Coordinates of C-alpha atoms in Angstrom, one line a residue:
Chain A
M1 CA -5.1 49.4 -30.1
I2 CA -5.7 45.7 -30.1
K3 CA -6.7 44.3 -26.8
Y4 CA -5.7 40.7 -25.9
D5 CA -7.4 38.6 -23.3
I6 CA -4.3 36.8 -21.9
N7 CA -6.5 34.1 -20.2
K8 CA -8.1 33.3 -23.6
I9 CA -4.7 33.1 -25.2
R10 CA -3.3 30.9 -22.4
N11 CA -6.3 28.6 -22.7
S12 CA -6.1 28.3 -26.4
K13 CA -5.3 24.7 -27.5
N14 CA -3.2 26.0 -30.4
I15 CA -0.6 27.8 -28.4
N16 CA 1.9 26.0 -26.3
F17 CA 2.8 28.0 -23.2
R18 CA 5.8 26.1 -22.0
P19 CA 7.7 28.5 -19.7
R20 CA 11.4 29.0 -20.2
L21 CA 13.5 28.3 -17.2
K22 CA 15.9 30.9 -15.9
M23 CA 19.6 30.6 -16.4
D24 CA 20.5 29.9 -12.8
I25 CA 18.1 27.0 -12.5
M26 CA 19.6 25.5 -15.7
K27 CA 23.0 25.7 -14.0
N28 CA 21.6 24.0 -10.9
I29 CA 20.1 21.2 -13.1
E30 CA 23.5 20.8 -14.8
N31 CA 25.3 20.6 -11.5
M32 CA 22.9 18.1 -10.1
I33 CA 23.3 15.9 -13.2
T34 CA 27.1 16.0 -13.0
T35 CA 27.1 15.1 -9.3
M36 CA 24.6 12.4 -9.9
K37 CA 26.5 10.8 -12.7
A38 CA 29.6 10.5 -10.5
R39 CA 27.5 8.9 -7.7
V40 CA 25.8 6.5 -10.2
E41 CA 29.2 5.4 -11.3
R42 CA 30.5 5.0 -7.8
E43 CA 27.4 3.7 -5.8
I44 CA 25.5 1.3 -8.0
P45 CA 27.2 -2.1 -7.8
D46 CA 27.0 -4.9 -10.4
T47 CA 25.0 -7.0 -7.9
G48 CA 23.9 -6.8 -4.3
Y49 CA 22.4 -4.3 -1.9
F50 CA 23.1 -0.6 -2.1
R51 CA 21.6 2.4 -0.4
N52 CA 19.2 4.6 -2.3
F53 CA 20.6 8.1 -2.9
A54 CA 19.6 11.5 -4.2
E55 CA 20.9 15.0 -5.1
N56 CA 18.7 18.1 -4.8
F57 CA 18.7 21.8 -5.0
E58 CA 16.4 24.6 -3.8
N59 CA 14.2 26.0 -6.5
K60 CA 14.1 29.8 -6.8
D61 CA 12.3 29.9 -10.2
S62 CA 8.7 31.1 -9.7
K63 CA 7.6 29.3 -12.8
I64 CA 8.1 26.1 -11.1
F65 CA 5.6 25.1 -8.4
G66 CA 8.1 23.4 -6.1
K67 CA 10.5 24.0 -3.2
Y68 CA 13.2 21.5 -4.1
I69 CA 14.1 19.5 -7.2
A70 CA 15.8 16.1 -6.8
L71 CA 17.3 13.4 -8.9
S72 CA 17.2 10.1 -7.1
V73 CA 18.4 6.5 -7.6
E74 CA 16.3 3.7 -6.1
K75 CA 17.4 0.1 -6.1
D76 CA 15.1 -2.0 -8.3
E77 CA 13.3 -4.1 -5.7
M78 CA 12.7 -6.9 -8.2
I79 CA 15.9 -7.1 -10.2
D80 CA 19.3 -7.4 -8.5
G81 CA 21.9 -5.0 -9.9
E82 CA 19.4 -2.7 -11.4
A83 CA 18.1 0.7 -10.4
L84 CA 15.5 3.4 -11.2
L85 CA 16.6 7.0 -11.9
K86 CA 13.8 9.4 -11.0
I87 CA 13.2 13.1 -11.1
S88 CA 11.1 14.7 -8.4
V89 CA 9.6 18.1 -7.4
L90 CA 8.7 18.8 -3.8
H91 CA 5.5 20.7 -3.1
P92 CA 6.2 24.3 -1.9
N93 CA 4.3 23.9 1.4
L94 CA 3.9 20.2 2.1
P95 CA 6.1 17.1 2.6
V96 CA 4.6 15.7 -0.7
D97 CA 6.4 15.3 -4.0
A98 CA 5.6 14.3 -7.6
S99 CA 8.1 12.1 -9.3
S100 CA 8.5 10.3 -12.6
L101 CA 10.8 7.7 -13.9
L102 CA 13.6 8.7 -16.3
V103 CA 15.2 5.3 -16.9
A104 CA 15.5 1.9 -15.3
G105 CA 18.3 -0.6 -15.7
S106 CA 21.9 -1.4 -14.9
R107 CA 24.5 1.2 -13.9
K108 CA 25.8 1.2 -17.5
K109 CA 22.3 1.7 -18.9
I110 CA 21.6 4.6 -16.6
L111 CA 24.9 6.3 -17.3
D112 CA 24.4 5.9 -21.1
Y113 CA 21.0 7.4 -20.7
M114 CA 22.4 10.4 -18.7
N115 CA 25.1 11.0 -21.3
K116 CA 22.5 11.3 -24.1
E117 CA 22.7 14.7 -25.8
N118 CA 19.1 15.6 -24.9
F119 CA 19.1 14.3 -21.4
I120 CA 19.1 17.8 -19.8
D121 CA 16.1 18.8 -22.0
E122 CA 14.3 15.7 -20.9
V123 CA 15.0 16.5 -17.2
K124 CA 13.8 20.1 -17.8
T125 CA 10.6 18.9 -19.5
S126 CA 9.9 16.5 -16.7
I127 CA 10.4 19.2 -14.0
L128 CA 7.8 21.4 -15.7
E129 CA 5.3 18.6 -16.1
L130 CA 5.8 17.5 -12.4
S131 CA 5.4 21.1 -11.3
K132 CA 2.1 21.2 -13.3
S133 CA 0.9 17.9 -11.7
L134 CA 1.6 19.2 -8.2
R135 CA -0.1 22.5 -8.8
E136 CA -3.2 20.7 -10.2
S137 CA -3.3 18.1 -7.4
N138 CA -5.0 20.7 -5.2
L139 CA -3.2 19.4 -2.1
Chain B
M1 CA -21.0 33.5 -23.4
S2 CA -24.2 33.0 -25.4
L3 CA -26.3 35.9 -26.6
L4 CA -29.0 35.1 -24.1
N5 CA -27.9 37.4 -21.4
S6 CA -30.8 39.7 -21.7
A7 CA -33.2 36.8 -21.1
K8 CA -31.2 35.2 -18.5
V9 CA -33.1 33.6 -15.6
I10 CA -31.2 32.5 -12.6
A11 CA -32.8 29.7 -10.6
K12 CA -32.1 27.3 -7.8
Y13 CA -31.7 23.7 -8.8
C14 CA -32.0 21.1 -6.2
T15 CA -29.3 18.5 -7.0
K16 CA -29.7 16.4 -3.8
P17 CA -32.0 16.6 -0.8
E18 CA -31.1 19.8 1.1
Q19 CA -28.5 20.8 -1.6
Y20 CA -29.0 23.2 -4.4
I21 CA -26.9 25.1 -6.9
L22 CA -27.6 28.3 -8.9
V23 CA -28.2 27.7 -12.6
N24 CA -28.8 29.9 -15.7
K25 CA -32.1 28.3 -16.4
T26 CA -32.3 29.8 -19.9
R27 CA -29.0 28.4 -21.0
F28 CA -29.6 25.1 -19.3
N29 CA -33.1 24.6 -21.0
L30 CA -31.6 25.4 -24.4
G31 CA -28.8 22.8 -23.9
D32 CA -26.4 25.6 -24.7
T33 CA -22.9 24.5 -23.5
N34 CA -21.1 27.5 -24.9
V35 CA -19.4 29.3 -22.0
S36 CA -16.5 31.6 -21.6
L37 CA -15.8 32.9 -18.1
V38 CA -13.0 35.3 -17.2
F39 CA -12.5 36.1 -13.5
N40 CA -12.4 39.8 -12.5
K41 CA -11.7 40.0 -8.8
D42 CA -13.0 43.6 -8.5
I43 CA -16.4 42.8 -10.0
D44 CA -17.0 39.1 -9.4
I45 CA -16.4 39.0 -5.6
V46 CA -18.8 40.8 -3.3
N47 CA -18.6 40.5 0.4
G48 CA -16.1 37.6 0.0
K49 CA -18.5 35.6 -2.2
L50 CA -18.7 35.0 -5.9
V51 CA -21.6 37.0 -7.5
N52 CA -24.7 35.0 -8.5
D53 CA -24.4 35.7 -12.2
K54 CA -21.0 33.9 -12.4
L55 CA -22.0 31.2 -9.9
A56 CA -25.1 30.4 -12.1
E57 CA -22.9 30.0 -15.2
I58 CA -20.6 27.7 -13.2
G59 CA -23.6 25.8 -11.9
T60 CA -25.1 25.4 -15.4
T61 CA -21.8 24.0 -16.7
A62 CA -21.6 21.6 -13.7
L63 CA -25.1 20.3 -14.4
Q64 CA -24.3 19.8 -18.0
L65 CA -21.1 18.0 -17.1
E66 CA -23.0 15.8 -14.7
K67 CA -25.4 14.8 -17.6
D68 CA -22.4 14.0 -19.8
F69 CA -20.8 11.9 -17.1
V70 CA -24.0 10.0 -16.3
Q71 CA -24.3 9.2 -20.0
K72 CA -20.7 7.8 -20.1
F73 CA -20.9 6.1 -16.7
P74 CA -22.2 2.6 -17.8
D75 CA -19.3 2.1 -20.3
A76 CA -16.7 3.3 -17.9
K77 CA -18.1 1.0 -15.2
K78 CA -18.0 -1.9 -17.5
E79 CA -14.4 -1.1 -18.5
V80 CA -13.3 -1.2 -14.8
K81 CA -15.2 -4.5 -14.1
D82 CA -13.8 -6.1 -17.3
I83 CA -10.3 -5.5 -15.9
F84 CA -10.7 -6.2 -12.2
E85 CA -13.8 -8.4 -11.6
K86 CA -12.0 -11.6 -12.5
L87 CA -9.5 -11.3 -9.7
D88 CA -10.1 -13.4 -6.6
T89 CA -8.4 -10.7 -4.4
V90 CA -11.0 -8.1 -5.3
E91 CA -14.0 -8.1 -3.0
S92 CA -16.4 -5.6 -4.6
F93 CA -16.7 -2.3 -6.3
S94 CA -18.5 1.0 -6.0
F95 CA -18.9 3.5 -8.8
R96 CA -20.3 7.1 -9.0
P97 CA -20.4 9.9 -11.6
K98 CA -19.2 13.1 -10.0
S99 CA -22.2 15.1 -8.8
A100 CA -23.1 18.6 -10.1
G101 CA -22.8 20.0 -6.5
S102 CA -19.3 18.7 -6.1
M103 CA -18.3 20.0 -9.6
E104 CA -19.8 23.4 -8.9
T105 CA -17.6 23.7 -5.7
K106 CA -14.5 22.6 -7.6
L107 CA -15.1 24.8 -10.7
E108 CA -15.8 27.8 -8.4
R109 CA -12.6 27.2 -6.5
E110 CA -10.5 26.9 -9.7
F111 CA -12.2 29.9 -11.2
I112 CA -11.4 32.1 -8.2
A113 CA -7.8 30.7 -8.1
G114 CA -7.4 32.2 -11.6
K115 CA -8.4 29.2 -13.8
P116 CA -11.3 30.5 -15.9
F117 CA -12.7 28.3 -18.6
N118 CA -13.5 29.2 -22.2
S119 CA -15.5 26.1 -23.2
F120 CA -17.3 23.1 -22.0
S121 CA -14.2 20.9 -22.6
D122 CA -12.0 23.3 -20.6
A123 CA -14.4 22.9 -17.7
K124 CA -14.3 19.2 -18.1
E125 CA -10.5 19.3 -17.9
L126 CA -10.6 21.3 -14.7
V127 CA -13.0 18.8 -13.1
R128 CA -10.6 15.9 -14.1
D129 CA -12.3 13.0 -12.4
G130 CA -15.8 12.7 -13.8
I131 CA -16.2 9.1 -12.7
G132 CA -15.0 7.6 -9.5
S133 CA -14.4 3.9 -9.2
R134 CA -13.5 2.2 -5.9
I135 CA -12.0 -1.3 -6.1
F136 CA -12.2 -3.0 -2.7
L137 CA -9.5 -5.5 -1.9
K138 CA -10.3 -8.6 0.0
S139 CA -9.0 -8.8 3.6
L140 CA -6.5 -11.5 4.4
P141 CA -7.3 -14.2 7.0
E142 CA -6.0 -13.6 10.5
L143 CA -2.5 -14.9 10.9
S144 CA -2.0 -17.6 13.6
S145 CA 0.8 -17.3 16.1
K146 CA 2.5 -20.3 14.4
E147 CA 2.4 -18.4 11.0
I148 CA 3.8 -15.3 12.6
K149 CA 6.5 -17.2 14.4
K150 CA 7.6 -18.7 11.0
M151 CA 7.6 -15.3 9.3
L152 CA 9.7 -13.8 12.1
N153 CA 12.2 -16.6 12.0
E154 CA 12.6 -16.4 8.2
F155 CA 12.7 -12.6 8.0
R156 CA 15.9 -11.1 6.7
L157 CA 16.5 -7.4 6.1
N158 CA 18.6 -6.8 3.0
G159 CA 19.8 -10.4 3.3
E160 CA 20.9 -10.1 6.9
E161 CA 19.6 -11.3 10.2
L162 CA 18.3 -8.6 12.6
S163 CA 20.1 -7.6 15.7
K164 CA 18.6 -8.7 19.1
Q165 CA 17.3 -5.2 19.7
D166 CA 15.7 -4.9 16.2
K167 CA 14.1 -8.3 16.7
K168 CA 12.6 -7.1 20.0
I169 CA 11.1 -4.0 18.4
L170 CA 9.8 -5.9 15.4
Y171 CA 8.1 -8.4 17.8
K172 CA 6.4 -5.4 19.5
Y173 CA 5.3 -4.0 16.1
V174 CA 3.9 -7.3 14.9
Y175 CA 1.9 -7.9 18.1
D176 CA 0.8 -4.2 18.3
Y177 CA 2.4 -3.8 21.8
P178 CA 3.0 -0.3 23.2
M179 CA 6.2 1.3 22.2
S180 CA 8.2 4.5 22.8
L181 CA 8.1 7.1 20.0
E182 CA 11.8 6.4 19.4
E183 CA 11.2 2.6 19.1
K184 CA 8.3 3.3 16.8
K185 CA 10.5 5.6 14.5
N186 CA 13.4 3.2 14.5
G187 CA 11.4 0.1 14.0
F188 CA 8.9 1.2 11.4
P189 CA 11.2 0.7 8.3
I190 CA 11.9 -2.9 9.5
F191 CA 8.2 -3.5 10.2
E192 CA 7.3 -2.2 6.8
K193 CA 9.7 -4.6 5.1
F194 CA 8.4 -7.4 7.2
V195 CA 4.8 -6.9 6.2
E196 CA 5.5 -6.4 2.5
P197 CA 4.7 -10.0 1.6
L198 CA 1.2 -9.5 3.2
I199 CA 0.6 -6.3 1.3
Q200 CA 1.7 -7.9 -1.9
K201 CA -0.6 -10.9 -1.3
Q202 CA -3.5 -8.4 -0.9
S203 CA -2.8 -6.1 -3.9
Q204 CA -0.4 -7.9 -6.3
Q205 CA -3.1 -9.1 -8.7
V206 CA -4.5 -5.6 -9.0
V207 CA -1.0 -4.2 -9.6
D208 CA -0.4 -6.8 -12.3
E209 CA -3.6 -5.9 -14.1
I210 CA -2.8 -2.2 -13.9
S211 CA 0.7 -2.8 -15.3
L212 CA -0.7 -5.0 -18.1
S213 CA -3.4 -2.5 -19.0
I214 CA -0.9 0.4 -19.1
V215 CA 1.4 -1.5 -21.4
K216 CA -1.4 -2.7 -23.6
N217 CA -2.4 1.0 -24.0
S218 CA 1.2 2.0 -24.9
M219 CA 1.3 -0.8 -27.5
I220 CA -1.9 0.5 -29.1
K221 CA -1.1 4.2 -28.9
K222 CA 2.7 4.1 -29.6
G223 CA 2.8 1.1 -31.7
L224 CA 5.1 -0.8 -29.4
S225 CA 5.7 -4.5 -30.1
I226 CA 6.1 -7.3 -27.5
E227 CA 9.9 -7.2 -28.3
D228 CA 9.9 -3.4 -27.5
V229 CA 8.1 -4.1 -24.2
R230 CA 10.7 -6.8 -23.4
A231 CA 13.7 -4.7 -24.4
K232 CA 12.5 -1.7 -22.4
G233 CA 12.0 -3.8 -19.3
M234 CA 8.4 -2.7 -19.0
L235 CA 7.1 -6.0 -17.7
S236 CA 8.4 -9.2 -16.1
D237 CA 8.6 -12.3 -18.3
V238 CA 5.5 -13.8 -16.6
L239 CA 3.4 -10.7 -17.4
I240 CA 4.8 -10.6 -21.0
E241 CA 3.6 -14.1 -21.4
R242 CA 0.1 -13.1 -20.2
L243 CA 0.2 -10.1 -22.5
Q244 CA 0.7 -12.5 -25.4
K245 CA -1.9 -15.0 -24.4
E246 CA -4.7 -13.1 -22.9
D247 CA -7.2 -10.4 -24.0
I248 CA -5.8 -7.5 -22.0
K249 CA -7.9 -4.3 -21.9
P250 CA -5.9 -1.1 -22.4
L251 CA -6.1 1.7 -19.9
E252 CA -4.4 5.1 -19.7
F253 CA -3.1 6.0 -16.2
D254 CA -1.4 9.4 -15.7
L255 CA -1.1 9.8 -12.0
V256 CA -0.8 7.6 -9.0
N257 CA -1.1 8.7 -5.3
N258 CA -0.2 6.3 -2.6
Y259 CA -1.6 8.0 0.5
R260 CA -0.7 6.8 4.0
G261 CA -0.1 8.3 7.4
E262 CA 2.8 8.2 9.7
F263 CA 3.5 4.7 10.9
G264 CA 0.8 3.6 8.4
L265 CA 1.3 0.9 5.8
P266 CA 0.8 1.7 2.1
V267 CA -1.7 -0.1 -0.2
F268 CA 1.0 -0.6 -2.8
T269 CA 4.6 -1.4 -1.7
N270 CA 7.5 0.4 -3.2
A271 CA 8.3 -2.6 -5.3
Q272 CA 4.7 -2.5 -6.7
L273 CA 5.0 1.2 -7.4
Q274 CA 8.3 0.5 -9.3
Q275 CA 6.5 -2.1 -11.3
I276 CA 3.8 0.4 -12.3
E277 CA 6.4 3.0 -13.1
K278 CA 8.4 0.7 -15.3
A279 CA 5.2 -0.3 -17.2
S280 CA 4.3 3.4 -17.7
G281 CA 7.6 5.2 -18.3
A282 CA 8.1 8.9 -17.9
K283 CA 4.5 9.9 -18.5
L284 CA 3.2 8.6 -15.2
K285 CA 3.6 10.9 -12.2
I286 CA 3.6 9.5 -8.7
I287 CA 2.5 11.6 -5.8
S288 CA 4.0 10.4 -2.5
R289 CA 5.5 11.4 0.8
P290 CA 9.3 11.7 0.8
D291 CA 9.4 11.7 4.6
L292 CA 8.3 8.1 4.5
L293 CA 11.2 6.9 2.3
D294 CA 14.2 5.0 3.6
Y295 CA 16.6 7.8 2.3
D296 CA 16.7 11.6 2.3
K297 CA 15.6 12.9 -1.1
Y298 CA 15.5 16.5 0.2
P299 CA 17.2 18.2 3.2
K300 CA 16.0 16.3 6.3
E301 CA 15.5 19.4 8.5
Y302 CA 13.3 21.0 5.9
I303 CA 11.1 17.9 5.5
E304 CA 10.8 17.6 9.3
K305 CA 9.7 21.2 9.5
M306 CA 7.1 20.6 6.8
Q307 CA 5.6 17.5 8.5
K308 CA 3.6 19.7 10.8
S309 CA 1.7 21.1 7.8
I310 CA 0.2 17.8 6.6
R311 CA -3.1 16.3 7.7
Q312 CA -2.0 13.6 10.1
S313 CA -5.2 11.6 10.1
G314 CA -3.5 8.5 8.6
Y315 CA -5.7 8.6 5.4
R316 CA -4.8 5.5 3.4
T317 CA -5.6 4.7 -0.2
A318 CA -3.9 4.1 -3.5
Q319 CA -5.4 6.3 -6.1
G320 CA -4.9 6.5 -9.9
N321 CA -6.1 9.1 -12.4
V322 CA -7.2 7.4 -15.6
I323 CA -8.7 8.3 -19.0
H324 CA -11.5 5.9 -19.9
K325 CA -11.9 4.5 -23.4
N326 CA -14.8 6.9 -24.0
G327 CA -12.6 9.9 -23.2
V328 CA -14.0 10.6 -19.7
R329 CA -11.4 11.2 -17.0
G330 CA -11.8 9.0 -13.9
K331 CA -10.3 8.2 -10.6
F332 CA -9.6 4.7 -9.3
Q333 CA -9.2 4.1 -5.6
F334 CA -7.9 0.8 -4.2
R335 CA -8.4 0.0 -0.5
D336 CA -9.8 -2.7 1.7
L337 CA -13.4 -2.5 3.1
F338 CA -12.4 -2.0 6.7
T339 CA -10.3 1.1 5.8
N340 CA -13.0 2.3 3.4
D341 CA -15.7 2.2 6.1
F342 CA -13.5 4.2 8.4
A343 CA -12.6 6.7 5.7
E344 CA -16.3 7.4 5.1
Y345 CA -16.5 9.3 8.4
E346 CA -12.9 9.9 9.5
H347 CA -12.7 13.1 7.5
I348 CA -15.5 14.9 9.3
A349 CA -13.2 16.1 12.1
Y350 CA -10.8 17.6 9.6
D351 CA -13.7 19.2 7.6
L352 CA -15.1 20.8 10.6
R353 CA -11.8 22.0 11.8
M354 CA -11.2 23.6 8.4
G355 CA -14.5 25.4 8.6
K356 CA -16.5 23.2 6.2
N357 CA -19.8 22.9 7.8
T358 CA -21.9 20.8 5.5
L359 CA -23.1 18.4 8.1
G360 CA -26.6 18.4 9.4
E361 CA -28.0 18.9 13.0
L362 CA -27.2 15.4 13.9
F363 CA -23.6 16.3 14.2
N364 CA -24.1 19.4 16.4
D365 CA -22.7 17.9 19.6
Y366 CA -19.7 16.5 17.8
K367 CA -19.1 19.9 16.0
R368 CA -19.2 21.7 19.4
E369 CA -16.6 19.3 20.9
I370 CA -14.3 19.6 17.9
S371 CA -14.5 23.4 18.0
K372 CA -13.5 23.4 21.7
L373 CA -10.3 21.5 21.2
S374 CA -7.0 23.5 21.4
D375 CA -4.4 22.9 18.7
N376 CA -2.5 20.5 20.9
E377 CA -5.6 18.6 21.8
Y378 CA -6.7 18.4 18.2
S379 CA -3.2 17.1 17.3
K380 CA -3.6 14.4 19.9
Y381 CA -7.1 13.6 18.6
T382 CA -5.9 13.2 15.0
Q383 CA -3.2 10.9 16.3
Y384 CA -6.0 8.8 17.7
L385 CA -7.7 8.8 14.3
S386 CA -4.5 7.8 12.6
E387 CA -4.1 4.9 15.1
C388 CA -7.7 3.9 14.1
Y389 CA -6.6 3.8 10.4
N390 CA -3.7 1.6 11.4
Y391 CA -6.0 -0.7 13.4
Y392 CA -8.3 -1.3 10.5
N393 CA -5.4 -1.7 8.1
R394 CA -3.8 -4.3 10.3
K395 CA -7.1 -6.1 10.6
S396 CA -7.3 -6.2 6.8
I397 CA -3.9 -7.8 6.3
G398 CA -4.4 -10.4 9.1
L399 CA -2.1 -8.9 11.8
P400 CA -2.9 -9.0 15.5
T401 CA -4.2 -5.7 16.7
H402 CA -5.9 -3.8 19.5
K403 CA -8.6 -1.2 19.0
P404 CA -7.2 2.3 20.0
K405 CA -8.9 4.0 22.9
L406 CA -10.0 7.6 22.9
P407 CA -7.3 9.4 24.9
K408 CA -8.2 10.4 28.5
G409 CA -9.8 13.8 29.0
F410 CA -11.7 13.7 25.6
N411 CA -15.5 13.7 25.5
K412 CA -16.7 10.3 24.4
I413 CA -18.7 12.0 21.7
L414 CA -15.4 12.2 19.9
S415 CA -14.8 8.5 19.9
E416 CA -14.5 6.6 16.7
E417 CA -17.5 4.4 17.7
N418 CA -19.7 7.6 18.0
M419 CA -18.4 9.0 14.7
K420 CA -19.5 5.7 13.1
N421 CA -22.9 5.9 14.8
L422 CA -23.5 9.5 13.7
H423 CA -22.4 8.6 10.1
D424 CA -24.7 5.6 10.0
L425 CA -27.7 7.6 11.3
N426 CA -27.0 10.3 8.8
E427 CA -26.8 7.8 5.9
K428 CA -30.1 6.4 7.0
R429 CA -31.6 9.9 7.0
I430 CA -30.2 10.7 3.6
K431 CA -31.6 7.4 2.3
E432 CA -35.0 8.3 3.6
L433 CA -34.8 11.8 2.0
N434 CA -33.7 10.2 -1.3
K435 CA -36.7 7.9 -1.5
N436 CA -39.0 10.3 -3.4
F437 CA -36.4 12.8 -4.4
V438 CA -36.2 14.1 -8.0
P439 CA -33.6 16.7 -9.0
S440 CA -35.4 19.8 -10.2
F441 CA -35.6 23.6 -10.3
V442 CA -37.1 24.9 -7.0
Q443 CA -37.5 28.7 -7.2
V444 CA -36.6 31.7 -9.3
A445 CA -34.0 33.8 -7.5

């Protein structure tokens, strides 16, 4: 019988161990994106002030080190009529999150970006990377 | 692991005065960096402690890493100075390669947590920040009452004038007058907006250099042109012009933490973080506290429940994980000198409370008083420390402020003044011990 040392395999530089996400979390991500698209359309004005907003769901997938996952829109504090779309993962036990930027620009630019064919894959990849950052942050 | 197990000699290596680590002397003397450690809970932990054999391998790797970092230290230091030294808002720097003792602790913790390492480079990845650089921001001059009055008169929140009630609370905030908790909570977002120009005055130059260096790095690594940078909105027009005209040094940032406590001001404002995010794109991760945002990113009730689990000392620093040109990972910390001095000793209360007892006899009375505090008292005490952070921070941005007093009923040993005194005495003692100290093996175990 061949014996494998799973830790050696995991640490090997040649093998990419990107975990696959469960079906129900994929559904949650899809739902979050759909709701967010509608809110982007409705809530980001051409110019002027608007309130920042977010959509989230509770994570039940043990591969992700995080309690909640959120998509948020923050007003660009330097450019009127523009916003930043971010993806975030909340630490499982602390009020601390890791976030990264998906796209910045006008309402149209953000919507075009969200309608890209591979947008959901990009969100999924970002979630996994943020989860890794949170786990490694040793908070 | 190497084939030297039969001849393995485990020895104590004194890394600093009064501090030692266990080392596989044979492997260390041969300069053998080959290491492959797999954690087996049933064999490796005895009486709650990691066995000496494994600890010595971890210690050897830590010592080898220290050697590597010390070697790369001068270049990394120069790289940081080349970027930030020219700025007139930067006061000074401090640099240090990570010590073997600190790396041994970190590697041991990671190892027990199920992150074994199969090579020297794996261990280096686990350590992450081999070189620490602190960039100290200059404090702003104290604001006169005339300047404050002008700022208050001109202040608008989202383009609108404040209500009479909000004006009253903001006034209290600006002059550091006592407030009810409700007033504090309601008024803080307004106060934060009000002081943003002061924070920006203190840290904008640094944020601009970070943004430029990040973009320069992307241009080199991803082959981006100036036109790409403009089209992607990575930098403002002013910074693009600087990018074209000046010799910008590239730097790779992959994580930014913007630590601050409750009712504490950040080192970088939200607008500044956005600037860094836009310069970096998706690869940069920002670690921050969602409870301090002006909107609910997650369910409010859940976040409020979680607030109890965070260390409420008011720790304040902006921090970035970087990869230096010579490949070594580093950590940048940006803060003012007032906050830095306080941060040097503020953590001792938390460390003692968490059972970390690395402090010498000098701290015995302080330790005893900390251990006597009930959870409620300790929470009140950390609130006092958090107020001290805010006091020093306000001083650094020129706002009027009053030094917090130790709450009634607490032994004066616990005062911030005494903590500073103990810290200074301890530093003096360490300096004396370091005078003739040379790291070396001390005894065969």
